[in-house]
PDB file of C-alpha atoms in Angstrom:
ATOM      1  CA  UNK V  54      69.930 204.439  89.084  1.00 39.00           C
ATOM      2  CA  UNK V  55      71.329 201.183  89.430  1.00 41.00           C
ATOM      3  CA  UNK V  56      74.452 200.130  87.364  1.00 46.00           C
ATOM      4  CA  UNK V  57      72.176 197.818  85.579  1.00 46.00           C
ATOM      5  CA  UNK V  58      69.764 200.758  84.151  1.00 43.00           C
ATOM      6  CA  UNK V  59      73.108 202.433  83.471  1.00 40.00           C
ATOM      7  CA  UNK V  60      74.565 199.797  81.484  1.00 43.00           C
ATOM      8  CA  UNK V  61      71.323 199.100  79.574  1.00 52.00           C
ATOM      9  CA  UNK V  62      70.905 202.610  78.718  1.00 63.00           C
ATOM     10  CA  UNK V  63      72.155 203.679  74.436  1.00 77.00           C
ATOM     11  CA  UNK V  64      75.015 205.898  74.932  1.00 82.00           C
ATOM     12  CA  UNK V  65      75.209 209.853  73.641  1.00 89.00           C
ATOM     13  CA  UNK V  66      75.363 209.943  69.739  1.00 94.00           C
ATOM     14  CA  UNK V  67      76.981 213.556  70.049  1.00 93.00           C
ATOM     15  CA  UNK V  68      78.211 213.444  66.025  1.00 93.00           C
ATOM     16  CA  UNK V  69      74.882 212.734  64.714  1.00 95.00           C
ATOM     17  CA  UNK V  70      72.459 215.180  63.544  1.00 94.00           C
ATOM     18  CA  UNK V  71      69.118 213.367  63.896  1.00 95.00           C
ATOM     19  CA  UNK V  72      67.346 213.565  67.265  1.00 94.00           C
ATOM     20  CA  UNK V  73      64.038 210.856  65.942  1.00 94.00           C
ATOM     21  CA  UNK V  74      64.851 207.184  64.061  1.00 96.00           C
ATOM     22  CA  UNK V  75      61.690 208.576  62.738  1.00 95.00           C
ATOM     23  CA  UNK V  76      63.655 211.312  60.920  1.00 95.00           C
ATOM     24  CA  UNK V  77      66.023 208.430  58.994  1.00 95.00           C
ATOM     25  CA  UNK V  78      63.165 206.828  57.700  1.00 93.00           C
ATOM     26  CA  UNK V  79      62.528 208.539  54.338  1.00 93.00           C
ATOM     27  CA  UNK V  80      66.246 207.623  53.557  1.00 93.00           C
ATOM     28  CA  UNK V  81      65.817 203.582  54.471  1.00 93.00           C
ATOM     29  CA  UNK V  82      62.573 203.199  52.528  1.00 87.00           C
ATOM     30  CA  UNK V  83      61.359 199.415  52.963  1.00 87.00           C
ATOM     31  CA  UNK V  84      65.086 197.765  54.219  1.00 86.00           C
ATOM     32  CA  UNK V  85      64.052 198.784  58.319  1.00 91.00           C
ATOM     33  CA  UNK V  86      60.988 198.063  60.342  1.00 90.00           C
ATOM     34  CA  UNK V  87      60.470 201.980  61.696  1.00 91.00           C
ATOM     35  CA  UNK V  88      56.923 201.651  63.410  1.00 90.00           C
ATOM     36  CA  UNK V  89      58.491 200.475  66.507  1.00 91.00           C
ATOM     37  CA  UNK V  90      61.287 202.782  66.875  1.00 94.00           C
ATOM     38  CA  UNK V  91      60.606 205.783  65.166  1.00 94.00           C
ATOM     39  CA  UNK V  92      59.856 207.993  67.849  1.00 94.00           C
ATOM     40  CA  UNK V  93      63.218 206.754  69.795  1.00 95.00           C
ATOM     41  CA  UNK V  94      66.225 208.478  69.873  1.00 95.00           C
ATOM     42  CA  UNK V  95      68.706 207.358  67.291  1.00 96.00           C
ATOM     43  CA  UNK V  96      70.837 205.685  69.343  1.00 96.00           C
ATOM     44  CA  UNK V  97      68.115 203.866  71.499  1.00 95.00           C
ATOM     45  CA  UNK V  98      66.609 202.488  67.937  1.00 96.00           C
ATOM     46  CA  UNK V  99      69.762 201.215  67.189  1.00 97.00           C
ATOM     47  CA  UNK V 100      70.264 199.333  70.327  1.00 95.00           C
ATOM     48  CA  UNK V 101      66.694 197.691  69.536  1.00 95.00           C
ATOM     49  CA  UNK V 102      67.741 197.171  65.675  1.00 96.00           C
ATOM     50  CA  UNK V 103      71.015 195.831  67.090  1.00 96.00           C
ATOM     51  CA  UNK V 104      69.635 193.083  69.384  1.00 95.00           C
ATOM     52  CA  UNK V 105      66.579 192.386  66.882  1.00 94.00           C
ATOM     53  CA  UNK V 106      68.481 192.504  63.345  1.00 96.00           C
ATOM     54  CA  UNK V 107      72.134 193.495  62.987  1.00 97.00           C
ATOM     55  CA  UNK V 108      71.909 193.793  58.868  1.00 97.00           C
ATOM     56  CA  UNK V 109      69.048 196.726  59.503  1.00 97.00           C
ATOM     57  CA  UNK V 110      71.348 197.989  62.334  1.00 97.00           C
ATOM     58  CA  UNK V 111      73.866 198.636  60.013  1.00 98.00           C
ATOM     59  CA  UNK V 112      71.689 200.181  57.248  1.00 98.00           C
ATOM     60  CA  UNK V 113      70.405 202.023  59.734  1.00 97.00           C
ATOM     61  CA  UNK V 114      73.580 203.379  61.158  1.00 98.00           C
ATOM     62  CA  UNK V 115      74.641 203.732  57.660  1.00 98.00           C
ATOM     63  CA  UNK V 116      72.037 206.755  57.458  1.00 97.00           C
ATOM     64  CA  UNK V 117      72.636 208.158  60.341  1.00 96.00           C
ATOM     65  CA  UNK V 118      76.078 208.778  60.753  1.00 97.00           C
ATOM     66  CA  UNK V 119      77.456 211.872  58.506  1.00 97.00           C
ATOM     67  CA  UNK V 120      78.801 210.768  55.441  1.00 96.00           C
ATOM     68  CA  UNK V 121      82.349 211.455  56.819  1.00 97.00           C
ATOM     69  CA  UNK V 122      82.010 209.422  60.102  1.00 97.00           C
ATOM     70  CA  UNK V 123      80.161 206.253  57.705  1.00 98.00           C
ATOM     71  CA  UNK V 124      82.897 206.722  55.522  1.00 98.00           C
ATOM     72  CA  UNK V 125      85.211 206.122  58.643  1.00 98.00           C
ATOM     73  CA  UNK V 126      83.197 203.504  59.626  1.00 98.00           C
ATOM     74  CA  UNK V 127      83.267 201.436  56.289  1.00 98.00           C
ATOM     75  CA  UNK V 128      87.725 201.872  55.996  1.00 97.00           C
ATOM     76  CA  UNK V 129      87.500 200.601  59.650  1.00 97.00           C
ATOM     77  CA  UNK V 130      85.572 197.781  58.491  1.00 97.00           C
ATOM     78  CA  UNK V 131      87.355 196.893  55.246  1.00 97.00           C
ATOM     79  CA  UNK V 132      90.941 196.890  57.732  1.00 94.00           C
ATOM     80  CA  UNK V 133      89.147 194.747  59.877  1.00 94.00           C
ATOM     81  CA  UNK V 134      88.128 192.194  57.454  1.00 92.00           C
ATOM     82  CA  UNK V 135      90.837 191.592  55.170  1.00 73.00           C
ATOM     83  CA  UNK V 136      94.527 192.339  56.039  1.00 77.00           C
ATOM     84  CA  UNK V 137      95.982 191.281  52.540  1.00 88.00           C
ATOM     85  CA  UNK V 138      93.662 191.711  49.567  1.00 91.00           C
ATOM     86  CA  UNK V 139      94.435 191.667  45.987  1.00 95.00           C
ATOM     87  CA  UNK V 140      96.635 194.220  44.642  1.00 97.00           C
ATOM     88  CA  UNK V 141      92.916 195.887  43.221  1.00 97.00           C
ATOM     89  CA  UNK V 142      91.255 195.641  45.929  1.00 97.00           C
ATOM     90  CA  UNK V 143      94.053 197.146  48.090  1.00 97.00           C
ATOM     91  CA  UNK V 144      94.277 200.189  45.970  1.00 98.00           C
ATOM     92  CA  UNK V 145      90.348 200.458  46.291  1.00 98.00           C
ATOM     93  CA  UNK V 146      90.455 200.210  50.043  1.00 97.00           C
ATOM     94  CA  UNK V 147      93.529 202.922  50.158  1.00 97.00           C
ATOM     95  CA  UNK V 148      90.963 205.240  47.739  1.00 98.00           C
ATOM     96  CA  UNK V 149      88.372 205.073  50.998  1.00 98.00           C
ATOM     97  CA  UNK V 150      90.755 206.651  53.079  1.00 97.00           C
ATOM     98  CA  UNK V 151      92.036 209.190  50.853  1.00 98.00           C
ATOM     99  CA  UNK V 152      88.752 210.260  50.230  1.00 98.00           C
ATOM    100  CA  UNK V 153      87.996 210.261  54.139  1.00 97.00           C
ATOM    101  CA  UNK V 154      91.571 211.730  55.080  1.00 97.00           C
ATOM    102  CA  UNK V 155      90.918 214.497  52.748  1.00 97.00           C
ATOM    103  CA  UNK V 156      87.191 214.555  51.206  1.00 96.00           C
ATOM    104  CA  UNK V 157      87.608 215.986  47.798  1.00 96.00           C
ATOM    105  CA  UNK V 158      86.090 215.724  44.595  1.00 96.00           C
ATOM    106  CA  UNK V 159      89.107 214.237  42.785  1.00 97.00           C
ATOM    107  CA  UNK V 160      89.235 211.794  45.518  1.00 98.00           C
ATOM    108  CA  UNK V 161      85.765 211.169  45.374  1.00 98.00           C
ATOM    109  CA  UNK V 162      86.288 210.792  41.681  1.00 97.00           C
ATOM    110  CA  UNK V 163      89.658 208.720  41.608  1.00 98.00           C
ATOM    111  CA  UNK V 164      87.581 206.345  44.241  1.00 98.00           C
ATOM    112  CA  UNK V 165      84.893 205.373  41.710  1.00 98.00           C
ATOM    113  CA  UNK V 166      87.608 204.178  39.215  1.00 98.00           C
ATOM    114  CA  UNK V 167      89.442 202.054  42.305  1.00 98.00           C
ATOM    115  CA  UNK V 168      85.661 200.390  42.730  1.00 98.00           C
ATOM    116  CA  UNK V 169      85.246 200.011  39.066  1.00 98.00           C
ATOM    117  CA  UNK V 170      88.414 198.150  38.575  1.00 98.00           C
ATOM    118  CA  UNK V 171      88.612 196.343  42.260  1.00 98.00           C
ATOM    119  CA  UNK V 172      84.696 194.856  40.983  1.00 98.00           C
ATOM    120  CA  UNK V 173      81.581 196.341  42.550  1.00 97.00           C
ATOM    121  CA  UNK V 174      80.858 192.769  44.310  1.00 97.00           C
ATOM    122  CA  UNK V 175      83.668 193.231  46.379  1.00 97.00           C
ATOM    123  CA  UNK V 176      83.515 195.137  49.770  1.00 97.00           C
ATOM    124  CA  UNK V 177      86.137 197.399  48.704  1.00 98.00           C
ATOM    125  CA  UNK V 178      83.810 198.054  45.704  1.00 98.00           C
ATOM    126  CA  UNK V 179      81.266 198.796  47.060  1.00 98.00           C
ATOM    127  CA  UNK V 180      83.228 200.942  49.150  1.00 98.00           C
ATOM    128  CA  UNK V 181      84.184 203.278  46.544  1.00 98.00           C
ATOM    129  CA  UNK V 182      81.037 203.488  44.985  1.00 98.00           C
ATOM    130  CA  UNK V 183      79.307 204.668  48.576  1.00 98.00           C
ATOM    131  CA  UNK V 184      82.462 207.141  48.606  1.00 98.00           C
ATOM    132  CA  UNK V 185      81.430 208.414  44.837  1.00 98.00           C
ATOM    133  CA  UNK V 186      77.859 208.475  45.987  1.00 98.00           C
ATOM    134  CA  UNK V 187      78.732 210.519  49.074  1.00 97.00           C
ATOM    135  CA  UNK V 188      78.317 213.903  46.844  1.00 93.00           C
ATOM    136  CA  UNK V 189      78.904 216.190  44.439  1.00 92.00           C
ATOM    137  CA  UNK V 190      77.871 215.379  40.999  1.00 95.00           C
ATOM    138  CA  UNK V 191      77.637 212.050  39.057  1.00 96.00           C
ATOM    139  CA  UNK V 192      78.082 213.116  35.871  1.00 95.00           C
ATOM    140  CA  UNK V 193      81.505 213.926  34.540  1.00 93.00           C
ATOM    141  CA  UNK V 194      83.017 216.431  35.881  1.00 90.00           C
ATOM    142  CA  UNK V 195      82.978 218.102  32.017  1.00 93.00           C
ATOM    143  CA  UNK V 196      79.510 218.140  32.229  1.00 93.00           C
ATOM    144  CA  UNK V 197      77.425 221.678  33.471  1.00 93.00           C
ATOM    145  CA  UNK V 198      74.467 220.415  34.770  1.00 95.00           C
ATOM    146  CA  UNK V 199      75.288 218.086  37.827  1.00 94.00           C
ATOM    147  CA  UNK V 200      73.457 214.564  38.476  1.00 96.00           C
ATOM    148  CA  UNK V 201      72.952 214.177  42.370  1.00 95.00           C
ATOM    149  CA  UNK V 202      72.943 210.616  43.781  1.00 95.00           C
ATOM    150  CA  UNK V 203      69.788 209.792  45.095  1.00 95.00           C
ATOM    151  CA  UNK V 204      69.037 210.288  48.275  1.00 93.00           C
ATOM    152  CA  UNK V 205      69.772 208.197  50.515  1.00 95.00           C
ATOM    153  CA  UNK V 206      72.091 206.282  48.319  1.00 97.00           C
ATOM    154  CA  UNK V 207      75.538 206.772  49.822  1.00 98.00           C
ATOM    155  CA  UNK V 208      73.607 205.300  52.758  1.00 97.00           C
ATOM    156  CA  UNK V 209      73.079 202.096  50.946  1.00 97.00           C
ATOM    157  CA  UNK V 210      76.161 201.872  49.695  1.00 98.00           C
ATOM    158  CA  UNK V 211      77.617 202.110  52.622  1.00 98.00           C
ATOM    159  CA  UNK V 212      75.814 199.271  54.385  1.00 98.00           C
ATOM    160  CA  UNK V 213      76.518 197.347  51.631  1.00 98.00           C
ATOM    161  CA  UNK V 214      80.497 197.375  52.235  1.00 98.00           C
ATOM    162  CA  UNK V 215      80.133 196.774  55.566  1.00 98.00           C
ATOM    163  CA  UNK V 216      77.949 193.707  55.343  1.00 98.00           C
ATOM    164  CA  UNK V 217      80.314 192.172  52.929  1.00 97.00           C
ATOM    165  CA  UNK V 218      83.322 192.822  55.133  1.00 97.00           C
ATOM    166  CA  UNK V 219      81.317 191.446  58.170  1.00 97.00           C
ATOM    167  CA  UNK V 220      81.094 188.471  55.255  1.00 95.00           C
ATOM    168  CA  UNK V 221      84.160 188.172  54.083  1.00 93.00           C
ATOM    169  CA  UNK V 222      85.099 185.190  56.443  1.00 91.00           C
ATOM    170  CA  UNK V 223      81.906 183.235  55.562  1.00 92.00           C
ATOM    171  CA  UNK V 224      78.508 182.904  57.363  1.00 94.00           C
ATOM    172  CA  UNK V 225      80.085 181.425  60.828  1.00 94.00           C
ATOM    173  CA  UNK V 226      81.760 184.257  61.162  1.00 94.00           C
ATOM    174  CA  UNK V 227      79.269 186.505  59.988  1.00 96.00           C
ATOM    175  CA  UNK V 228      77.268 186.997  63.978  1.00 96.00           C
ATOM    176  CA  UNK V 229      81.234 188.126  65.641  1.00 97.00           C
ATOM    177  CA  UNK V 230      81.828 190.263  62.750  1.00 97.00           C
ATOM    178  CA  UNK V 231      79.291 192.680  62.547  1.00 98.00           C
ATOM    179  CA  UNK V 232      78.960 192.753  66.047  1.00 97.00           C
ATOM    180  CA  UNK V 233      82.157 194.246  66.117  1.00 97.00           C
ATOM    181  CA  UNK V 234      81.450 196.560  63.240  1.00 98.00           C
ATOM    182  CA  UNK V 235      78.362 197.672  64.493  1.00 98.00           C
ATOM    183  CA  UNK V 236      80.390 198.401  68.120  1.00 97.00           C
ATOM    184  CA  UNK V 237      82.716 200.601  66.323  1.00 97.00           C
ATOM    185  CA  UNK V 238      80.042 202.605  64.497  1.00 97.00           C
ATOM    186  CA  UNK V 239      78.596 202.931  68.429  1.00 96.00           C
ATOM    187  CA  UNK V 240      81.916 204.300  69.281  1.00 96.00           C
ATOM    188  CA  UNK V 241      82.160 206.463  66.169  1.00 97.00           C
ATOM    189  CA  UNK V 242      78.580 207.980  67.069  1.00 97.00           C
ATOM    190  CA  UNK V 243      79.216 208.687  70.823  1.00 95.00           C
ATOM    191  CA  UNK V 244      82.455 210.411  69.316  1.00 94.00           C
ATOM    192  CA  UNK V 245      85.432 208.038  70.820  1.00 91.00           C
ATOM    193  CA  UNK V 246      86.457 206.250  68.250  1.00 87.00           C
ATOM    194  CA  UNK V 247      90.443 206.427  67.462  1.00 81.00           C
ATOM    195  CA  UNK V 248      91.228 204.395  64.606  1.00 72.00           C
TER     196      UNK V 248
END
């Protein structure tokens, strides 16, 4: 094996439970063209998507990673995007990090409240929405009958938060920001990311 070939091969992703990209397809809907990559291992599919369409790679990765790992990725992207957000957005980002550190239902519901205050159109608000959709009922806590989030909703919101974070410095910086954020996701999937 040559060094060039070794560099071109995607790394193993022990943090990802899927064995083929096609398994993620139902969660992606029509947001990612899967025909050419369906039979590939997720890491190889990600490499193809990343080369062709970084936004599709973002959507794929947000569905591919386990939820806590995807939330770690979102939190890292928030940190990389804005070092001094306004107070409401800073509280929302803190709520995301709190849930990542200790994924409880109380932390999930607090993230939802913080996201609403920050605004659902902000990267922090969208990240909080992802946390809320990560599992557990969407109904008020006192309601006995749970209302589960739709399949794929968590990943859609997580991808939205990452894309908003990548766009925080505007269009000229988007390509370099999303590339760095996808690097972080790849390291998380490979199990070698340290915050």
